[in-house]
Amino acid sequence: MNCLEEKGYAAVDCDNQIDMVNREKVEEFCKAAEKEEQATVDIVQPNRDSLQY
């Protein structure tokens, strides 16, 4: 999680044990979506076998 955070990704663990890192990126996306503005965000969920986007 620390490595993903340092790289600037919003990330949450698969077991929901660690708070999302870089959550402000997701919050910015939600605010833009509410205003019907174009926005994107990548959320990474590492699990035991791979990364999910």
PDB file of N, CA and C in Angstrom:
ATOM      1  N   MET A   1       0.824  -1.183   0.000  1.00  0.00           N
ATOM      2  CA  MET A   1       0.000   0.000   0.000  1.00  0.00           C
ATOM      3  C   MET A   1       0.874   1.255   0.000  1.00  0.00           C
ATOM      4  N   ASN A   2       1.947   1.216   0.760  1.00  0.00           N
ATOM      5  CA  ASN A   2       2.818   2.389   0.817  1.00  0.00           C
ATOM      6  C   ASN A   2       3.407   2.713  -0.544  1.00  0.00           C
ATOM      7  N   CYS A   3       3.812   1.682  -1.262  1.00  0.00           N
ATOM      8  CA  CYS A   3       4.400   1.887  -2.587  1.00  0.00           C
ATOM      9  C   CYS A   3       3.367   2.493  -3.542  1.00  0.00           C
ATOM     10  N   LEU A   4       2.144   1.977  -3.517  1.00  0.00           N
ATOM     11  CA  LEU A   4       1.089   2.516  -4.379  1.00  0.00           C
ATOM     12  C   LEU A   4       0.777   3.960  -4.006  1.00  0.00           C
ATOM     13  N   GLU A   5       0.751   4.244  -2.722  1.00  0.00           N
ATOM     14  CA  GLU A   5       0.511   5.614  -2.262  1.00  0.00           C
ATOM     15  C   GLU A   5       1.604   6.550  -2.766  1.00  0.00           C
ATOM     16  N   GLU A   6       2.855   6.125  -2.647  1.00  0.00           N
ATOM     17  CA  GLU A   6       3.979   6.944  -3.101  1.00  0.00           C
ATOM     18  C   GLU A   6       3.923   7.194  -4.603  1.00  0.00           C
ATOM     19  N   LYS A   7       3.394   6.242  -5.363  1.00  0.00           N
ATOM     20  CA  LYS A   7       3.273   6.389  -6.827  1.00  0.00           C
ATOM     21  C   LYS A   7       2.071   7.245  -7.213  1.00  0.00           C
ATOM     22  N   GLY A   8       1.231   7.625  -6.215  1.00  0.00           N
ATOM     23  CA  GLY A   8       0.110   8.512  -6.482  1.00  0.00           C
ATOM     24  C   GLY A   8      -1.210   7.819  -6.774  1.00  0.00           C
ATOM     25  N   TYR A   9      -1.273   6.500  -6.586  1.00  0.00           N
ATOM     26  CA  TYR A   9      -2.516   5.772  -6.842  1.00  0.00           C
ATOM     27  C   TYR A   9      -3.446   5.833  -5.636  1.00  0.00           C
ATOM     28  N   ALA A  10      -4.735   5.875  -5.919  1.00  0.00           N
ATOM     29  CA  ALA A  10      -5.725   5.616  -4.882  1.00  0.00           C
ATOM     30  C   ALA A  10      -5.779   4.103  -4.756  1.00  0.00           C
ATOM     31  N   ALA A  11      -5.658   3.589  -3.546  1.00  0.00           N
ATOM     32  CA  ALA A  11      -5.617   2.141  -3.360  1.00  0.00           C
ATOM     33  C   ALA A  11      -6.323   1.745  -2.069  1.00  0.00           C
ATOM     34  N   VAL A  12      -6.939   0.566  -2.120  1.00  0.00           N
ATOM     35  CA  VAL A  12      -7.599  -0.012  -0.959  1.00  0.00           C
ATOM     36  C   VAL A  12      -7.267  -1.494  -0.931  1.00  0.00           C
ATOM     37  N   ASP A  13      -7.064  -2.037   0.263  1.00  0.00           N
ATOM     38  CA  ASP A  13      -6.682  -3.452   0.328  1.00  0.00           C
ATOM     39  C   ASP A  13      -7.903  -4.357   0.154  1.00  0.00           C
ATOM     40  N   CYS A  14      -7.675  -5.578  -0.272  1.00  0.00           N
ATOM     41  CA  CYS A  14      -8.769  -6.496  -0.581  1.00  0.00           C
ATOM     42  C   CYS A  14      -9.489  -6.983   0.673  1.00  0.00           C
ATOM     43  N   ASP A  15      -8.859  -6.921   1.815  1.00  0.00           N
ATOM     44  CA  ASP A  15      -9.491  -7.386   3.053  1.00  0.00           C
ATOM     45  C   ASP A  15     -10.105  -6.251   3.862  1.00  0.00           C
ATOM     46  N   ASN A  16     -10.069  -5.018   3.311  1.00  0.00           N
ATOM     47  CA  ASN A  16     -10.649  -3.848   3.967  1.00  0.00           C
ATOM     48  C   ASN A  16     -10.088  -3.644   5.377  1.00  0.00           C
ATOM     49  N   GLN A  17      -8.781  -3.827   5.513  1.00  0.00           N
ATOM     50  CA  GLN A  17      -8.130  -3.668   6.811  1.00  0.00           C
ATOM     51  C   GLN A  17      -7.374  -2.346   6.924  1.00  0.00           C
ATOM     52  N   ILE A  18      -7.074  -1.723   5.779  1.00  0.00           N
ATOM     53  CA  ILE A  18      -6.294  -0.489   5.754  1.00  0.00           C
ATOM     54  C   ILE A  18      -7.133   0.596   5.095  1.00  0.00           C
ATOM     55  N   ASP A  19      -7.106   1.796   5.637  1.00  0.00           N
ATOM     56  CA  ASP A  19      -7.826   2.905   5.018  1.00  0.00           C
ATOM     57  C   ASP A  19      -7.291   3.160   3.610  1.00  0.00           C
ATOM     58  N   MET A  20      -8.178   3.594   2.725  1.00  0.00           N
ATOM     59  CA  MET A  20      -7.786   3.911   1.354  1.00  0.00           C
ATOM     60  C   MET A  20      -6.690   4.969   1.373  1.00  0.00           C
ATOM     61  N   VAL A  21      -5.664   4.774   0.539  1.00  0.00           N
ATOM     62  CA  VAL A  21      -4.618   5.785   0.400  1.00  0.00           C
ATOM     63  C   VAL A  21      -4.953   6.672  -0.790  1.00  0.00           C
ATOM     64  N   ASN A  22      -4.563   7.927  -0.727  1.00  0.00           N
ATOM     65  CA  ASN A  22      -4.848   8.931  -1.755  1.00  0.00           C
ATOM     66  C   ASN A  22      -6.352   9.039  -2.026  1.00  0.00           C
ATOM     67  N   ARG A  23      -7.129   8.963  -0.958  1.00  0.00           N
ATOM     68  CA  ARG A  23      -8.585   9.034  -1.083  1.00  0.00           C
ATOM     69  C   ARG A  23      -9.061  10.361  -1.667  1.00  0.00           C
ATOM     70  N   GLU A  24      -8.239  11.401  -1.508  1.00  0.00           N
ATOM     71  CA  GLU A  24      -8.637  12.711  -2.034  1.00  0.00           C
ATOM     72  C   GLU A  24      -8.816  12.673  -3.549  1.00  0.00           C
ATOM     73  N   LYS A  25      -8.124  11.800  -4.238  1.00  0.00           N
ATOM     74  CA  LYS A  25      -8.297  11.666  -5.688  1.00  0.00           C
ATOM     75  C   LYS A  25      -9.695  11.147  -6.012  1.00  0.00           C
ATOM     76  N   VAL A  26     -10.196  10.235  -5.190  1.00  0.00           N
ATOM     77  CA  VAL A  26     -11.538   9.693  -5.379  1.00  0.00           C
ATOM     78  C   VAL A  26     -12.572  10.761  -5.023  1.00  0.00           C
ATOM     79  N   GLU A  27     -12.320  11.504  -3.968  1.00  0.00           N
ATOM     80  CA  GLU A  27     -13.233  12.572  -3.579  1.00  0.00           C
ATOM     81  C   GLU A  27     -13.328  13.635  -4.675  1.00  0.00           C
ATOM     82  N   GLU A  28     -12.193  13.996  -5.279  1.00  0.00           N
ATOM     83  CA  GLU A  28     -12.196  14.960  -6.380  1.00  0.00           C
ATOM     84  C   GLU A  28     -13.007  14.429  -7.557  1.00  0.00           C
ATOM     85  N   PHE A  29     -12.861  13.141  -7.848  1.00  0.00           N
ATOM     86  CA  PHE A  29     -13.628  12.518  -8.918  1.00  0.00           C
ATOM     87  C   PHE A  29     -15.126  12.613  -8.622  1.00  0.00           C
ATOM     88  N   CYS A  30     -15.520  12.291  -7.407  1.00  0.00           N
ATOM     89  CA  CYS A  30     -16.937  12.329  -7.037  1.00  0.00           C
ATOM     90  C   CYS A  30     -17.507  13.742  -7.142  1.00  0.00           C
ATOM     91  N   LYS A  31     -16.748  14.730  -6.710  1.00  0.00           N
ATOM     92  CA  LYS A  31     -17.205  16.119  -6.804  1.00  0.00           C
ATOM     93  C   LYS A  31     -17.392  16.529  -8.262  1.00  0.00           C
ATOM     94  N   ALA A  32     -16.464  16.147  -9.125  1.00  0.00           N
ATOM     95  CA  ALA A  32     -16.573  16.466 -10.544  1.00  0.00           C
ATOM     96  C   ALA A  32     -17.781  15.755 -11.154  1.00  0.00           C
ATOM     97  N   ALA A  33     -17.996  14.504 -10.770  1.00  0.00           N
ATOM     98  CA  ALA A  33     -19.138  13.744 -11.297  1.00  0.00           C
ATOM     99  C   ALA A  33     -20.457  14.380 -10.875  1.00  0.00           C
ATOM    100  N   GLU A  34     -20.533  14.864  -9.642  1.00  0.00           N
ATOM    101  CA  GLU A  34     -21.746  15.533  -9.174  1.00  0.00           C
ATOM    102  C   GLU A  34     -22.057  16.770 -10.015  1.00  0.00           C
ATOM    103  N   LYS A  35     -21.023  17.438 -10.499  1.00  0.00           N
ATOM    104  CA  LYS A  35     -21.190  18.630 -11.336  1.00  0.00           C
ATOM    105  C   LYS A  35     -21.329  18.252 -12.807  1.00  0.00           C
ATOM    106  N   GLU A  36     -21.353  16.945 -13.083  1.00  0.00           N
ATOM    107  CA  GLU A  36     -21.436  16.406 -14.434  1.00  0.00           C
ATOM    108  C   GLU A  36     -20.253  16.839 -15.300  1.00  0.00           C
ATOM    109  N   GLU A  37     -19.083  16.972 -14.658  1.00  0.00           N
ATOM    110  CA  GLU A  37     -17.847  17.281 -15.362  1.00  0.00           C
ATOM    111  C   GLU A  37     -17.121  15.987 -15.712  1.00  0.00           C
ATOM    112  N   GLN A  38     -16.302  16.040 -16.730  1.00  0.00           N
ATOM    113  CA  GLN A  38     -15.483  14.882 -17.093  1.00  0.00           C
ATOM    114  C   GLN A  38     -14.414  14.671 -16.021  1.00  0.00           C
ATOM    115  N   ALA A  39     -14.244  13.442 -15.629  1.00  0.00           N
ATOM    116  CA  ALA A  39     -13.222  13.128 -14.629  1.00  0.00           C
ATOM    117  C   ALA A  39     -12.888  11.647 -14.714  1.00  0.00           C
ATOM    118  N   THR A  40     -11.684  11.318 -14.296  1.00  0.00           N
ATOM    119  CA  THR A  40     -11.285   9.920 -14.209  1.00  0.00           C
ATOM    120  C   THR A  40     -10.506   9.703 -12.921  1.00  0.00           C
ATOM    121  N   VAL A  41     -10.513   8.470 -12.475  1.00  0.00           N
ATOM    122  CA  VAL A  41      -9.710   8.092 -11.311  1.00  0.00           C
ATOM    123  C   VAL A  41      -9.389   6.606 -11.446  1.00  0.00           C
ATOM    124  N   ASP A  42      -8.186   6.242 -11.092  1.00  0.00           N
ATOM    125  CA  ASP A  42      -7.783   4.837 -11.042  1.00  0.00           C
ATOM    126  C   ASP A  42      -7.744   4.427  -9.577  1.00  0.00           C
ATOM    127  N   ILE A  43      -8.406   3.315  -9.272  1.00  0.00           N
ATOM    128  CA  ILE A  43      -8.374   2.768  -7.925  1.00  0.00           C
ATOM    129  C   ILE A  43      -7.755   1.383  -8.026  1.00  0.00           C
ATOM    130  N   VAL A  44      -6.725   1.143  -7.259  1.00  0.00           N
ATOM    131  CA  VAL A  44      -6.015  -0.138  -7.283  1.00  0.00           C
ATOM    132  C   VAL A  44      -6.381  -0.917  -6.021  1.00  0.00           C
ATOM    133  N   GLN A  45      -6.664  -2.204  -6.213  1.00  0.00           N
ATOM    134  CA  GLN A  45      -6.938  -3.084  -5.078  1.00  0.00           C
ATOM    135  C   GLN A  45      -5.995  -4.276  -5.142  1.00  0.00           C
ATOM    136  N   PRO A  46      -4.915  -4.224  -4.390  1.00  0.00           N
ATOM    137  CA  PRO A  46      -4.014  -5.368  -4.388  1.00  0.00           C
ATOM    138  C   PRO A  46      -4.658  -6.528  -3.622  1.00  0.00           C
ATOM    139  N   ASN A  47      -4.475  -7.729  -4.141  1.00  0.00           N
ATOM    140  CA  ASN A  47      -4.901  -8.910  -3.394  1.00  0.00           C
ATOM    141  C   ASN A  47      -3.716  -9.868  -3.319  1.00  0.00           C
ATOM    142  N   ARG A  48      -3.933 -11.019  -2.844  1.00  0.00           N
ATOM    143  CA  ARG A  48      -2.808 -11.940  -2.623  1.00  0.00           C
ATOM    144  C   ARG A  48      -2.138 -12.391  -3.919  1.00  0.00           C
ATOM    145  N   ASP A  49      -2.880 -12.396  -5.030  1.00  0.00           N
ATOM    146  CA  ASP A  49      -2.342 -12.942  -6.281  1.00  0.00           C
ATOM    147  C   ASP A  49      -2.017 -11.898  -7.343  1.00  0.00           C
ATOM    148  N   SER A  50      -2.630 -10.706  -7.272  1.00  0.00           N
ATOM    149  CA  SER A  50      -2.444  -9.733  -8.351  1.00  0.00           C
ATOM    150  C   SER A  50      -2.949  -8.359  -7.905  1.00  0.00           C
ATOM    151  N   LEU A  51      -2.930  -7.419  -8.871  1.00  0.00           N
ATOM    152  CA  LEU A  51      -3.521  -6.096  -8.661  1.00  0.00           C
ATOM    153  C   LEU A  51      -4.783  -6.017  -9.490  1.00  0.00           C
ATOM    154  N   GLN A  52      -5.825  -5.397  -8.951  1.00  0.00           N
ATOM    155  CA  GLN A  52      -7.050  -5.173  -9.698  1.00  0.00           C
ATOM    156  C   GLN A  52      -7.231  -3.683  -9.880  1.00  0.00           C
ATOM    157  N   TYR A  53      -7.607  -3.275 -11.109  1.00  0.00           N
ATOM    158  CA  TYR A  53      -7.875  -1.862 -11.399  1.00  0.00           C
ATOM    159  C   TYR A  53      -9.336  -1.669 -11.665  1.00  0.00           C
TER     160      TYR A  53
END
